[in-house]
Amino acid sequence: MSERTFESPVFVRAAEGLIQEIACLEDAFDFLDEWPSHRRGVIYETAKRACCRAFDGSVPLKVARDAFAGFARSVKILEDVATAMPWMAGGKTGQPGGVAAA
């Protein structure tokens, strides 16, 4: 794992029907840089600043991840991947994952 990889990724709705995984600082920077300027605000700026500070080593990576997730939640694009993509969740007990047969 890279020193700039989040402990757990953040999933965001990037477009209708498209869920994007934000797994590291570089992914977060790319997403934030592409965010429309007219939709940026205080929470966006806080997330961007947290990512910059984590990049510099001023704050733990978890701070940047949590700030990015907070931004995504505030603009209603944060996705719960277990709910959004149920086939990624583990299978029934005793089965090695995947979707159980009906």
PDB file of N, CA, C and O in Angstrom, residues 4-12 20-36 40 43-55 60-72 77:
ATOM      1  N   ARG A   4       0.304   7.113   0.464  1.00  0.00           N
ATOM      2  CA  ARG A   4      -0.776   8.069   0.195  1.00  0.00           C
ATOM      3  C   ARG A   4      -2.090   7.382  -0.159  1.00  0.00           C
ATOM      4  O   ARG A   4      -3.009   8.006  -0.658  1.00  0.00           O
ATOM      5  N   THR A   5      -2.172   6.081   0.101  1.00  0.00           N
ATOM      6  CA  THR A   5      -3.391   5.318  -0.155  1.00  0.00           C
ATOM      7  C   THR A   5      -4.236   5.304   1.112  1.00  0.00           C
ATOM      8  O   THR A   5      -3.730   5.052   2.199  1.00  0.00           O
ATOM      9  N   PHE A   6      -5.523   5.575   0.953  1.00  0.00           N
ATOM     10  CA  PHE A   6      -6.432   5.569   2.092  1.00  0.00           C
ATOM     11  C   PHE A   6      -6.572   4.165   2.657  1.00  0.00           C
ATOM     12  O   PHE A   6      -6.500   3.178   1.920  1.00  0.00           O
ATOM     13  N   GLU A   7      -6.797   4.083   3.950  1.00  0.00           N
ATOM     14  CA  GLU A   7      -7.015   2.797   4.592  1.00  0.00           C
ATOM     15  C   GLU A   7      -8.235   2.096   4.003  1.00  0.00           C
ATOM     16  O   GLU A   7      -8.254   0.884   3.831  1.00  0.00           O
ATOM     17  N   SER A   8      -9.264   2.873   3.712  1.00  0.00           N
ATOM     18  CA  SER A   8     -10.436   2.351   3.009  1.00  0.00           C
ATOM     19  C   SER A   8     -10.876   3.413   2.004  1.00  0.00           C
ATOM     20  O   SER A   8     -10.847   4.608   2.306  1.00  0.00           O
ATOM     21  N   PRO A   9     -11.259   2.993   0.804  1.00  0.00           N
ATOM     22  CA  PRO A   9     -11.622   3.970  -0.228  1.00  0.00           C
ATOM     23  C   PRO A   9     -12.955   4.651   0.064  1.00  0.00           C
ATOM     24  O   PRO A   9     -13.756   4.167   0.857  1.00  0.00           O
ATOM     25  N   VAL A  10     -13.147   5.773  -0.591  1.00  0.00           N
ATOM     26  CA  VAL A  10     -14.411   6.505  -0.562  1.00  0.00           C
ATOM     27  C   VAL A  10     -15.037   6.296  -1.944  1.00  0.00           C
ATOM     28  O   VAL A  10     -14.349   6.397  -2.956  1.00  0.00           O
ATOM     29  N   PHE A  11     -16.313   5.985  -1.974  1.00  0.00           N
ATOM     30  CA  PHE A  11     -17.000   5.801  -3.250  1.00  0.00           C
ATOM     31  C   PHE A  11     -17.952   6.969  -3.466  1.00  0.00           C
ATOM     32  O   PHE A  11     -18.719   7.330  -2.570  1.00  0.00           O
ATOM     33  N   VAL A  12     -17.866   7.552  -4.659  1.00  0.00           N
ATOM     34  CA  VAL A  12     -18.705   8.702  -4.996  1.00  0.00           C
ATOM     35  C   VAL A  12     -19.427   8.452  -6.309  1.00  0.00           C
ATOM     36  O   VAL A  12     -18.945   7.722  -7.179  1.00  0.00           O
ATOM     37  N   GLN A  20     -17.410   6.042  -8.690  1.00  0.00           N
ATOM     38  CA  GLN A  20     -15.955   6.160  -8.761  1.00  0.00           C
ATOM     39  C   GLN A  20     -15.337   5.878  -7.407  1.00  0.00           C
ATOM     40  O   GLN A  20     -15.823   6.362  -6.385  1.00  0.00           O
ATOM     41  N   GLU A  21     -14.274   5.092  -7.404  1.00  0.00           N
ATOM     42  CA  GLU A  21     -13.541   4.795  -6.175  1.00  0.00           C
ATOM     43  C   GLU A  21     -12.433   5.829  -6.000  1.00  0.00           C
ATOM     44  O   GLU A  21     -11.635   6.055  -6.895  1.00  0.00           O
ATOM     45  N   ILE A  22     -12.405   6.447  -4.831  1.00  0.00           N
ATOM     46  CA  ILE A  22     -11.342   7.385  -4.466  1.00  0.00           C
ATOM     47  C   ILE A  22     -10.497   6.653  -3.429  1.00  0.00           C
ATOM     48  O   ILE A  22     -10.895   6.528  -2.268  1.00  0.00           O
ATOM     49  N   ALA A  23      -9.358   6.125  -3.861  1.00  0.00           N
ATOM     50  CA  ALA A  23      -8.561   5.233  -3.025  1.00  0.00           C
ATOM     51  C   ALA A  23      -7.313   5.878  -2.444  1.00  0.00           C
ATOM     52  O   ALA A  23      -6.677   5.302  -1.566  1.00  0.00           O
ATOM     53  N   CYS A  24      -6.961   7.069  -2.928  1.00  0.00           N
ATOM     54  CA  CYS A  24      -5.714   7.687  -2.479  1.00  0.00           C
ATOM     55  C   CYS A  24      -5.796   9.205  -2.640  1.00  0.00           C
ATOM     56  O   CYS A  24      -6.752   9.736  -3.209  1.00  0.00           O
ATOM     57  N   LEU A  25      -4.773   9.878  -2.146  1.00  0.00           N
ATOM     58  CA  LEU A  25      -4.734  11.340  -2.260  1.00  0.00           C
ATOM     59  C   LEU A  25      -4.794  11.795  -3.709  1.00  0.00           C
ATOM     60  O   LEU A  25      -5.487  12.771  -4.024  1.00  0.00           O
ATOM     61  N   GLU A  26      -4.080  11.119  -4.594  1.00  0.00           N
ATOM     62  CA  GLU A  26      -4.069  11.520  -5.998  1.00  0.00           C
ATOM     63  C   GLU A  26      -5.468  11.456  -6.600  1.00  0.00           C
ATOM     64  O   GLU A  26      -5.870  12.365  -7.339  1.00  0.00           O
ATOM     65  N   ASP A  27      -6.232  10.385  -6.262  1.00  0.00           N
ATOM     66  CA  ASP A  27      -7.620  10.286  -6.735  1.00  0.00           C
ATOM     67  C   ASP A  27      -8.458  11.441  -6.202  1.00  0.00           C
ATOM     68  O   ASP A  27      -9.268  12.027  -6.930  1.00  0.00           O
ATOM     69  N   ALA A  28      -8.268  11.766  -4.930  1.00  0.00           N
ATOM     70  CA  ALA A  28      -9.033  12.861  -4.314  1.00  0.00           C
ATOM     71  C   ALA A  28      -8.700  14.188  -4.982  1.00  0.00           C
ATOM     72  O   ALA A  28      -9.606  14.966  -5.305  1.00  0.00           O
ATOM     73  N   PHE A  29      -7.392  14.446  -5.214  1.00  0.00           N
ATOM     74  CA  PHE A  29      -7.000  15.684  -5.891  1.00  0.00           C
ATOM     75  C   PHE A  29      -7.614  15.758  -7.293  1.00  0.00           C
ATOM     76  O   PHE A  29      -8.143  16.803  -7.685  1.00  0.00           O
ATOM     77  N   ASP A  30      -7.545  14.658  -8.044  1.00  0.00           N
ATOM     78  CA  ASP A  30      -8.107  14.653  -9.400  1.00  0.00           C
ATOM     79  C   ASP A  30      -9.604  14.964  -9.364  1.00  0.00           C
ATOM     80  O   ASP A  30     -10.095  15.781 -10.150  1.00  0.00           O
ATOM     81  N   PHE A  31     -10.320  14.318  -8.454  1.00  0.00           N
ATOM     82  CA  PHE A  31     -11.764  14.537  -8.360  1.00  0.00           C
ATOM     83  C   PHE A  31     -12.072  15.981  -7.972  1.00  0.00           C
ATOM     84  O   PHE A  31     -12.921  16.633  -8.588  1.00  0.00           O
ATOM     85  N   LEU A  32     -11.378  16.482  -6.957  1.00  0.00           N
ATOM     86  CA  LEU A  32     -11.632  17.845  -6.497  1.00  0.00           C
ATOM     87  C   LEU A  32     -11.273  18.879  -7.563  1.00  0.00           C
ATOM     88  O   LEU A  32     -11.981  19.873  -7.740  1.00  0.00           O
ATOM     89  N   ASP A  33     -10.185  18.646  -8.298  1.00  0.00           N
ATOM     90  CA  ASP A  33      -9.786  19.579  -9.354  1.00  0.00           C
ATOM     91  C   ASP A  33     -10.805  19.640 -10.480  1.00  0.00           C
ATOM     92  O   ASP A  33     -10.962  20.675 -11.126  1.00  0.00           O
ATOM     93  N   GLU A  34     -11.493  18.517 -10.715  1.00  0.00           N
ATOM     94  CA  GLU A  34     -12.493  18.478 -11.783  1.00  0.00           C
ATOM     95  C   GLU A  34     -13.869  18.960 -11.331  1.00  0.00           C
ATOM     96  O   GLU A  34     -14.765  19.139 -12.153  1.00  0.00           O
ATOM     97  N   TRP A  35     -14.044  19.151 -10.023  1.00  0.00           N
ATOM     98  CA  TRP A  35     -15.336  19.589  -9.503  1.00  0.00           C
ATOM     99  C   TRP A  35     -15.639  20.987 -10.042  1.00  0.00           C
ATOM    100  O   TRP A  35     -14.777  21.866 -10.024  1.00  0.00           O
ATOM    101  N   PRO A  36     -16.839  21.219 -10.545  1.00  0.00           N
ATOM    102  CA  PRO A  36     -17.181  22.527 -11.141  1.00  0.00           C
ATOM    103  C   PRO A  36     -16.958  23.687 -10.161  1.00  0.00           C
ATOM    104  O   PRO A  36     -17.375  23.615  -8.998  1.00  0.00           O
ATOM    105  N   ARG A  40     -18.264  24.850  -5.863  1.00  0.00           N
ATOM    106  CA  ARG A  40     -17.297  24.789  -4.763  1.00  0.00           C
ATOM    107  C   ARG A  40     -17.741  25.717  -3.641  1.00  0.00           C
ATOM    108  O   ARG A  40     -18.352  26.740  -3.874  1.00  0.00           O
ATOM    109  N   ILE A  43     -16.965  23.703   2.348  1.00  0.00           N
ATOM    110  CA  ILE A  43     -16.658  22.294   2.624  1.00  0.00           C
ATOM    111  C   ILE A  43     -15.705  21.747   1.568  1.00  0.00           C
ATOM    112  O   ILE A  43     -14.786  20.991   1.876  1.00  0.00           O
ATOM    113  N   TYR A  44     -15.875  22.149   0.318  1.00  0.00           N
ATOM    114  CA  TYR A  44     -14.935  21.785  -0.740  1.00  0.00           C
ATOM    115  C   TYR A  44     -13.532  22.286  -0.380  1.00  0.00           C
ATOM    116  O   TYR A  44     -12.555  21.541  -0.458  1.00  0.00           O
ATOM    117  N   GLU A  45     -13.449  23.557   0.000  1.00  0.00           N
ATOM    118  CA  GLU A  45     -12.141  24.151   0.336  1.00  0.00           C
ATOM    119  C   GLU A  45     -11.498  23.442   1.530  1.00  0.00           C
ATOM    120  O   GLU A  45     -10.287  23.236   1.563  1.00  0.00           O
ATOM    121  N   THR A  46     -12.308  23.051   2.500  1.00  0.00           N
ATOM    122  CA  THR A  46     -11.799  22.328   3.663  1.00  0.00           C
ATOM    123  C   THR A  46     -11.228  20.977   3.242  1.00  0.00           C
ATOM    124  O   THR A  46     -10.147  20.577   3.691  1.00  0.00           O
ATOM    125  N   ALA A  47     -11.934  20.271   2.377  1.00  0.00           N
ATOM    126  CA  ALA A  47     -11.454  18.971   1.884  1.00  0.00           C
ATOM    127  C   ALA A  47     -10.166  19.134   1.095  1.00  0.00           C
ATOM    128  O   ALA A  47      -9.208  18.371   1.283  1.00  0.00           O
ATOM    129  N   LYS A  48     -10.118  20.122   0.238  1.00  0.00           N
ATOM    130  CA  LYS A  48      -8.915  20.368  -0.573  1.00  0.00           C
ATOM    131  C   LYS A  48      -7.727  20.713   0.328  1.00  0.00           C
ATOM    132  O   LYS A  48      -6.620  20.196   0.148  1.00  0.00           O
ATOM    133  N   ARG A  49      -7.954  21.560   1.316  1.00  0.00           N
ATOM    134  CA  ARG A  49      -6.892  21.956   2.247  1.00  0.00           C
ATOM    135  C   ARG A  49      -6.404  20.742   3.057  1.00  0.00           C
ATOM    136  O   ARG A  49      -5.191  20.558   3.248  1.00  0.00           O
ATOM    137  N   ALA A  50      -7.325  19.888   3.485  1.00  0.00           N
ATOM    138  CA  ALA A  50      -6.943  18.690   4.241  1.00  0.00           C
ATOM    139  C   ALA A  50      -6.096  17.759   3.377  1.00  0.00           C
ATOM    140  O   ALA A  50      -5.109  17.187   3.857  1.00  0.00           O
ATOM    141  N   CYS A  51      -6.459  17.620   2.116  1.00  0.00           N
ATOM    142  CA  CYS A  51      -5.668  16.780   1.205  1.00  0.00           C
ATOM    143  C   CYS A  51      -4.272  17.370   1.009  1.00  0.00           C
ATOM    144  O   CYS A  51      -3.272  16.632   1.018  1.00  0.00           O
ATOM    145  N   CYS A  52      -4.188  18.671   0.859  1.00  0.00           N
ATOM    146  CA  CYS A  52      -2.876  19.328   0.707  1.00  0.00           C
ATOM    147  C   CYS A  52      -2.020  19.137   1.954  1.00  0.00           C
ATOM    148  O   CYS A  52      -0.816  18.845   1.858  1.00  0.00           O
ATOM    149  N   ARG A  53      -2.630  19.275   3.104  1.00  0.00           N
ATOM    150  CA  ARG A  53      -1.889  19.115   4.357  1.00  0.00           C
ATOM    151  C   ARG A  53      -1.441  17.671   4.563  1.00  0.00           C
ATOM    152  O   ARG A  53      -0.358  17.417   5.070  1.00  0.00           O
ATOM    153  N   ALA A  54      -2.264  16.709   4.154  1.00  0.00           N
ATOM    154  CA  ALA A  54      -1.873  15.297   4.252  1.00  0.00           C
ATOM    155  C   ALA A  54      -0.737  14.999   3.269  1.00  0.00           C
ATOM    156  O   ALA A  54       0.195  14.261   3.591  1.00  0.00           O
ATOM    157  N   PHE A  55      -0.800  15.602   2.096  1.00  0.00           N
ATOM    158  CA  PHE A  55       0.254  15.429   1.096  1.00  0.00           C
ATOM    159  C   PHE A  55       1.588  15.923   1.643  1.00  0.00           C
ATOM    160  O   PHE A  55       2.632  15.310   1.435  1.00  0.00           O
ATOM    161  N   PRO A  60      -2.491  13.461   9.418  1.00  0.00           N
ATOM    162  CA  PRO A  60      -2.594  12.061   8.990  1.00  0.00           C
ATOM    163  C   PRO A  60      -3.476  11.922   7.748  1.00  0.00           C
ATOM    164  O   PRO A  60      -4.390  12.712   7.509  1.00  0.00           O
ATOM    165  N   LEU A  61      -3.217  10.898   6.980  1.00  0.00           N
ATOM    166  CA  LEU A  61      -3.982  10.614   5.775  1.00  0.00           C
ATOM    167  C   LEU A  61      -5.477  10.441   6.073  1.00  0.00           C
ATOM    168  O   LEU A  61      -6.333  10.828   5.285  1.00  0.00           O
ATOM    169  N   LYS A  62      -5.794   9.903   7.236  1.00  0.00           N
ATOM    170  CA  LYS A  62      -7.189   9.700   7.637  1.00  0.00           C
ATOM    171  C   LYS A  62      -7.954  11.029   7.678  1.00  0.00           C
ATOM    172  O   LYS A  62      -9.141  11.078   7.355  1.00  0.00           O
ATOM    173  N   VAL A  63      -7.279  12.099   8.047  1.00  0.00           N
ATOM    174  CA  VAL A  63      -7.925  13.422   8.083  1.00  0.00           C
ATOM    175  C   VAL A  63      -8.372  13.819   6.677  1.00  0.00           C
ATOM    176  O   VAL A  63      -9.492  14.294   6.480  1.00  0.00           O
ATOM    177  N   ALA A  64      -7.506  13.598   5.695  1.00  0.00           N
ATOM    178  CA  ALA A  64      -7.853  13.931   4.311  1.00  0.00           C
ATOM    179  C   ALA A  64      -8.989  13.051   3.811  1.00  0.00           C
ATOM    180  O   ALA A  64      -9.931  13.532   3.171  1.00  0.00           O
ATOM    181  N   ARG A  65      -8.924  11.754   4.107  1.00  0.00           N
ATOM    182  CA  ARG A  65      -9.971  10.834   3.678  1.00  0.00           C
ATOM    183  C   ARG A  65     -11.322  11.233   4.268  1.00  0.00           C
ATOM    184  O   ARG A  65     -12.324  11.291   3.572  1.00  0.00           O
ATOM    185  N   ASP A  66     -11.318  11.523   5.569  1.00  0.00           N
ATOM    186  CA  ASP A  66     -12.564  11.900   6.241  1.00  0.00           C
ATOM    187  C   ASP A  66     -13.097  13.238   5.723  1.00  0.00           C
ATOM    188  O   ASP A  66     -14.312  13.416   5.575  1.00  0.00           O
ATOM    189  N   ALA A  67     -12.197  14.178   5.438  1.00  0.00           N
ATOM    190  CA  ALA A  67     -12.624  15.473   4.893  1.00  0.00           C
ATOM    191  C   ALA A  67     -13.215  15.299   3.499  1.00  0.00           C
ATOM    192  O   ALA A  67     -14.234  15.907   3.167  1.00  0.00           O
ATOM    193  N   PHE A  68     -12.584  14.452   2.693  1.00  0.00           N
ATOM    194  CA  PHE A  68     -13.118  14.195   1.351  1.00  0.00           C
ATOM    195  C   PHE A  68     -14.492  13.531   1.452  1.00  0.00           C
ATOM    196  O   PHE A  68     -15.432  13.907   0.744  1.00  0.00           O
ATOM    197  N   ALA A  69     -14.626  12.539   2.333  1.00  0.00           N
ATOM    198  CA  ALA A  69     -15.912  11.869   2.522  1.00  0.00           C
ATOM    199  C   ALA A  69     -16.969  12.860   2.999  1.00  0.00           C
ATOM    200  O   ALA A  69     -18.131  12.811   2.567  1.00  0.00           O
ATOM    201  N   GLY A  70     -16.589  13.781   3.877  1.00  0.00           N
ATOM    202  CA  GLY A  70     -17.514  14.810   4.351  1.00  0.00           C
ATOM    203  C   GLY A  70     -17.970  15.717   3.228  1.00  0.00           C
ATOM    204  O   GLY A  70     -19.156  16.084   3.139  1.00  0.00           O
ATOM    205  N   PHE A  71     -17.039  16.076   2.354  1.00  0.00           N
ATOM    206  CA  PHE A  71     -17.387  16.883   1.185  1.00  0.00           C
ATOM    207  C   PHE A  71     -18.382  16.117   0.312  1.00  0.00           C
ATOM    208  O   PHE A  71     -19.426  16.658  -0.078  1.00  0.00           O
ATOM    209  N   ALA A  72     -18.067  14.844   0.032  1.00  0.00           N
ATOM    210  CA  ALA A  72     -18.946  14.032  -0.818  1.00  0.00           C
ATOM    211  C   ALA A  72     -20.335  13.908  -0.204  1.00  0.00           C
ATOM    212  O   ALA A  72     -21.349  13.999  -0.908  1.00  0.00           O
ATOM    213  N   ILE A  77     -23.126  13.002  -2.992  1.00  0.00           N
ATOM    214  CA  ILE A  77     -22.585  12.061  -3.972  1.00  0.00           C
ATOM    215  C   ILE A  77     -21.877  10.887  -3.297  1.00  0.00           C
ATOM    216  O   ILE A  77     -21.348  10.014  -3.976  1.00  0.00           O
TER     217      ILE A  77
END
